[in-house]
């Protein structure tokens, strides 16, 4: 083969590696954000028709378990995997407990507020992840460095933005011809109180999501089989949620699944929505928690547009202002993280001889 042919082959290999390591993760993460908002929109529509969020959770977990059972075999039947030990199962079961508690709070929060509020507060996840990483000494802290100052300031700004979203609804910016009324309004007193309570539940939910990201990333690196992990995770969720939700929702009529938007929501969440967990698990293993969380701001615009179009929700000024503040804080944290990575990479390069090939990030 000529030198020109070798050079062309090398360029094609580099392009292939770039597509696999950078472009593919970017595209699938964007798609997952869209599907996650779709899950929230369909869930909200189902609860407006009278479906209990407890019933929705159990049925969607069961559907996910049935869907991923053959997937786990098909996609990993030839994969050379480490032994499935008690330690791995214990980790997955712990993740299921954490995920159930998180989603229980999150679905209840959306039930008494709306998906746009949930998407806005979801941008707290990167800030919570950074704070937890500091507590568990997973993140390097140097107060005098610009990167650390940016991460600390960005975290504070993000939390401030979340407080704005929760405590201040403000006047509506977009109001449909027949504005929707918050579910359970009679029980919670007023739309404003529902907004505050729902926002508080969602804030706790996404703080637990940050913990889930950290431990799921470690589990995925110990057992790199996304479909197997998600299948066992959903089976554990089903067995955990069924007795709890049956106890909290004893009315047998509420468990009847009619062939309407409720069935569509359960099937969508169980198949399409749960597929996002597979993508997130893969992303956490190959790119890390910060990268996966960096796509959260996309969900604000998607949820706002879809909420107004499909649910007849109003878009409030407080949600827009808070979402902007959260996004600014988040991107300040991201800037600090990127700057820190650049410093670490330059330090590593100064100690090693240069290499002709490109090494994918976080290989």
CSV table of N, CA and C in Angstrom, one decimal, residues 27-93:
chain,number,residue,atom,x,y,z
A,27,UNK,N,-25.6,12.7,19.7
A,27,UNK,CA,-26.9,12.5,19.0
A,27,UNK,C,-27.9,11.7,19.9
A,28,UNK,N,-27.4,10.6,20.5
A,28,UNK,CA,-28.3,9.7,21.3
A,28,UNK,C,-28.7,10.5,22.6
A,29,UNK,N,-27.8,11.3,23.2
A,29,UNK,CA,-28.2,12.1,24.4
A,29,UNK,C,-29.3,13.1,24.1
A,30,UNK,N,-29.2,13.7,22.9
A,30,UNK,CA,-30.3,14.7,22.5
A,30,UNK,C,-31.6,13.9,22.3
A,31,UNK,N,-31.5,12.8,21.7
A,31,UNK,CA,-32.8,12.0,21.4
A,31,UNK,C,-33.4,11.6,22.8
A,32,UNK,N,-32.5,11.2,23.7
A,32,UNK,CA,-33.0,10.7,25.0
A,32,UNK,C,-33.7,11.9,25.8
A,33,UNK,N,-33.2,13.1,25.7
A,33,UNK,CA,-33.8,14.2,26.3
A,33,UNK,C,-35.2,14.4,25.7
A,34,UNK,N,-35.4,14.3,24.4
A,34,UNK,CA,-36.7,14.4,23.8
A,34,UNK,C,-37.6,13.4,24.2
A,35,UNK,N,-37.2,12.1,24.3
A,35,UNK,CA,-38.0,11.0,24.7
A,35,UNK,C,-38.4,11.1,26.2
A,36,UNK,N,-37.5,11.7,27.0
A,36,UNK,CA,-37.8,11.8,28.5
A,36,UNK,C,-38.9,12.9,28.6
A,37,UNK,N,-38.8,13.9,27.9
A,37,UNK,CA,-39.9,14.9,27.9
A,37,UNK,C,-41.2,14.3,27.5
A,38,UNK,N,-41.1,13.5,26.4
A,38,UNK,CA,-42.3,12.8,25.9
A,38,UNK,C,-43.0,11.9,27.0
A,39,UNK,N,-42.1,11.3,27.8
A,39,UNK,CA,-42.7,10.5,28.9
A,39,UNK,C,-43.4,11.3,29.9
A,40,UNK,N,-42.8,12.5,30.3
A,40,UNK,CA,-43.5,13.4,31.2
A,40,UNK,C,-44.8,13.9,30.7
A,41,UNK,N,-44.8,14.3,29.4
A,41,UNK,CA,-46.0,14.8,28.7
A,41,UNK,C,-47.2,13.8,28.7
A,42,UNK,N,-46.8,12.5,28.3
A,42,UNK,CA,-47.8,11.5,28.3
A,42,UNK,C,-48.3,11.1,29.7
A,43,UNK,N,-47.4,11.1,30.7
A,43,UNK,CA,-47.7,10.8,32.1
A,43,UNK,C,-48.7,11.9,32.6
A,44,UNK,N,-48.4,13.1,32.3
A,44,UNK,CA,-49.3,14.2,32.7
A,44,UNK,C,-50.7,14.1,32.1
A,45,UNK,N,-50.7,13.7,30.8
A,45,UNK,CA,-52.0,13.6,30.1
A,45,UNK,C,-52.8,12.4,30.8
A,46,UNK,N,-52.1,11.3,31.1
A,46,UNK,CA,-52.7,10.2,31.8
A,46,UNK,C,-53.3,10.5,33.1
A,47,UNK,N,-52.5,11.3,33.9
A,47,UNK,CA,-53.0,11.7,35.3
A,47,UNK,C,-54.2,12.6,35.2
A,48,UNK,N,-54.3,13.4,34.1
A,48,UNK,CA,-55.4,14.3,33.9
A,48,UNK,C,-56.7,13.5,33.6
A,49,UNK,N,-56.5,12.3,33.1
A,49,UNK,CA,-57.6,11.4,32.8
A,49,UNK,C,-58.0,10.5,34.1
A,50,UNK,N,-57.2,10.7,35.2
A,50,UNK,CA,-57.6,10.0,36.4
A,50,UNK,C,-56.6,8.9,36.8
A,51,UNK,N,-55.5,8.7,36.0
A,51,UNK,CA,-54.6,7.6,36.4
A,51,UNK,C,-53.7,8.0,37.5
A,52,UNK,N,-53.5,7.1,38.5
A,52,UNK,CA,-52.7,7.3,39.6
A,52,UNK,C,-51.2,7.2,39.2
A,53,UNK,N,-50.4,8.1,39.8
A,53,UNK,CA,-49.0,8.0,39.4
A,53,UNK,C,-48.3,6.7,40.0
A,54,UNK,N,-48.9,6.2,41.1
A,54,UNK,CA,-48.4,4.9,41.7
A,54,UNK,C,-48.7,3.7,40.7
A,55,UNK,N,-49.9,3.7,40.2
A,55,UNK,CA,-50.2,2.7,39.2
A,55,UNK,C,-49.3,2.8,38.0
A,56,UNK,N,-49.1,4.0,37.5
A,56,UNK,CA,-48.3,4.2,36.3
A,56,UNK,C,-46.9,3.7,36.5
A,57,UNK,N,-46.3,3.9,37.7
A,57,UNK,CA,-45.0,3.4,38.0
A,57,UNK,C,-44.9,1.9,37.9
A,58,UNK,N,-45.8,1.2,38.6
A,58,UNK,CA,-45.7,-0.3,38.7
A,58,UNK,C,-45.8,-0.9,37.3
A,59,UNK,N,-46.8,-0.4,36.5
A,59,UNK,CA,-47.1,-1.0,35.2
A,59,UNK,C,-45.9,-0.7,34.3
A,60,UNK,N,-45.4,0.5,34.3
A,60,UNK,CA,-44.3,0.9,33.4
A,60,UNK,C,-43.0,0.1,33.7
A,61,UNK,N,-42.7,-0.2,35.0
A,61,UNK,CA,-41.6,-1.0,35.4
A,61,UNK,C,-41.8,-2.5,34.9
A,62,UNK,N,-43.0,-3.0,35.0
A,62,UNK,CA,-43.3,-4.3,34.6
A,62,UNK,C,-43.1,-4.5,33.1
A,63,UNK,N,-43.6,-3.5,32.3
A,63,UNK,CA,-43.4,-3.5,30.9
A,63,UNK,C,-41.9,-3.4,30.5
A,64,UNK,N,-41.2,-2.6,31.2
A,64,UNK,CA,-39.7,-2.5,31.0
A,64,UNK,C,-39.0,-3.8,31.2
A,65,UNK,N,-39.4,-4.5,32.3
A,65,UNK,CA,-38.8,-5.8,32.6
A,65,UNK,C,-39.1,-6.8,31.5
A,66,UNK,N,-40.3,-6.9,31.0
A,66,UNK,CA,-40.6,-7.8,29.9
A,66,UNK,C,-39.9,-7.4,28.6
A,67,UNK,N,-39.8,-6.1,28.3
A,67,UNK,CA,-39.2,-5.7,27.1
A,67,UNK,C,-37.7,-6.0,27.1
A,68,UNK,N,-37.0,-5.7,28.2
A,68,UNK,CA,-35.5,-5.9,28.2
A,68,UNK,C,-35.1,-7.3,28.5
A,69,UNK,N,-36.0,-8.2,28.9
A,69,UNK,CA,-35.5,-9.6,29.1
A,69,UNK,C,-34.9,-10.2,27.9
A,70,UNK,N,-35.6,-10.2,26.7
A,70,UNK,CA,-34.9,-10.7,25.5
A,70,UNK,C,-33.8,-9.9,25.0
A,71,UNK,N,-33.8,-8.6,25.2
A,71,UNK,CA,-32.8,-7.7,24.8
A,71,UNK,C,-31.5,-8.0,25.5
A,72,UNK,N,-31.6,-8.3,26.8
A,72,UNK,CA,-30.4,-8.6,27.6
A,72,UNK,C,-29.7,-9.9,27.0
A,73,UNK,N,-30.4,-10.8,26.5
A,73,UNK,CA,-29.9,-12.0,25.9
A,73,UNK,C,-29.3,-11.8,24.5
A,74,UNK,N,-30.1,-11.0,23.7
A,74,UNK,CA,-29.7,-10.8,22.3
A,74,UNK,C,-28.4,-10.0,22.2
A,75,UNK,N,-28.3,-9.0,23.0
A,75,UNK,CA,-27.2,-8.0,22.8
A,75,UNK,C,-25.9,-8.4,23.5
A,76,UNK,N,-26.0,-9.3,24.5
A,76,UNK,CA,-24.9,-9.7,25.3
A,76,UNK,C,-24.6,-11.2,25.3
A,77,UNK,N,-25.2,-12.0,24.4
A,77,UNK,CA,-25.0,-13.4,24.4
A,77,UNK,C,-23.5,-13.8,24.0
A,78,UNK,N,-22.8,-12.9,23.3
A,78,UNK,CA,-21.5,-13.2,22.9
A,78,UNK,C,-20.4,-12.3,23.6
A,79,UNK,N,-20.9,-11.5,24.5
A,79,UNK,CA,-20.1,-10.6,25.2
A,79,UNK,C,-19.3,-11.3,26.3
A,80,UNK,N,-18.0,-11.0,26.4
A,80,UNK,CA,-17.2,-11.6,27.5
A,80,UNK,C,-17.4,-10.7,28.7
A,81,UNK,N,-18.2,-11.2,29.7
A,81,UNK,CA,-18.5,-10.4,30.9
A,81,UNK,C,-17.9,-11.0,32.1
A,82,UNK,N,-17.6,-10.2,33.1
A,82,UNK,CA,-17.1,-10.7,34.4
A,82,UNK,C,-18.3,-11.5,35.1
A,83,UNK,N,-18.0,-12.3,36.1
A,83,UNK,CA,-19.0,-13.0,36.8
A,83,UNK,C,-20.0,-12.1,37.5
A,84,UNK,N,-21.3,-12.5,37.4
A,84,UNK,CA,-22.3,-11.7,38.0
A,84,UNK,C,-22.4,-12.0,39.5
A,85,UNK,N,-21.7,-11.2,40.3
A,85,UNK,CA,-21.5,-11.5,41.7
A,85,UNK,C,-22.6,-10.9,42.6
A,86,UNK,N,-22.6,-11.3,43.9
A,86,UNK,CA,-23.6,-10.7,44.8
A,86,UNK,C,-23.4,-9.2,45.0
A,87,UNK,N,-22.1,-8.8,44.8
A,87,UNK,CA,-21.8,-7.4,45.0
A,87,UNK,C,-22.4,-6.6,43.8
A,88,UNK,N,-22.4,-7.1,42.6
A,88,UNK,CA,-23.1,-6.5,41.5
A,88,UNK,C,-24.6,-6.4,41.7
A,89,UNK,N,-25.2,-7.5,42.1
A,89,UNK,CA,-26.6,-7.5,42.4
A,89,UNK,C,-27.0,-6.6,43.5
A,90,UNK,N,-26.2,-6.5,44.5
A,90,UNK,CA,-26.4,-5.6,45.6
A,90,UNK,C,-26.4,-4.2,45.2
A,91,UNK,N,-25.4,-3.9,44.3
A,91,UNK,CA,-25.4,-2.5,43.7
A,91,UNK,C,-26.6,-2.2,42.9
A,92,UNK,N,-27.1,-3.1,42.1
A,92,UNK,CA,-28.2,-2.9,41.2
A,92,UNK,C,-29.5,-2.7,42.1
A,93,UNK,N,-29.6,-3.5,43.1
A,93,UNK,CA,-30.8,-3.4,44.0
A,93,UNK,C,-30.8,-2.1,44.7
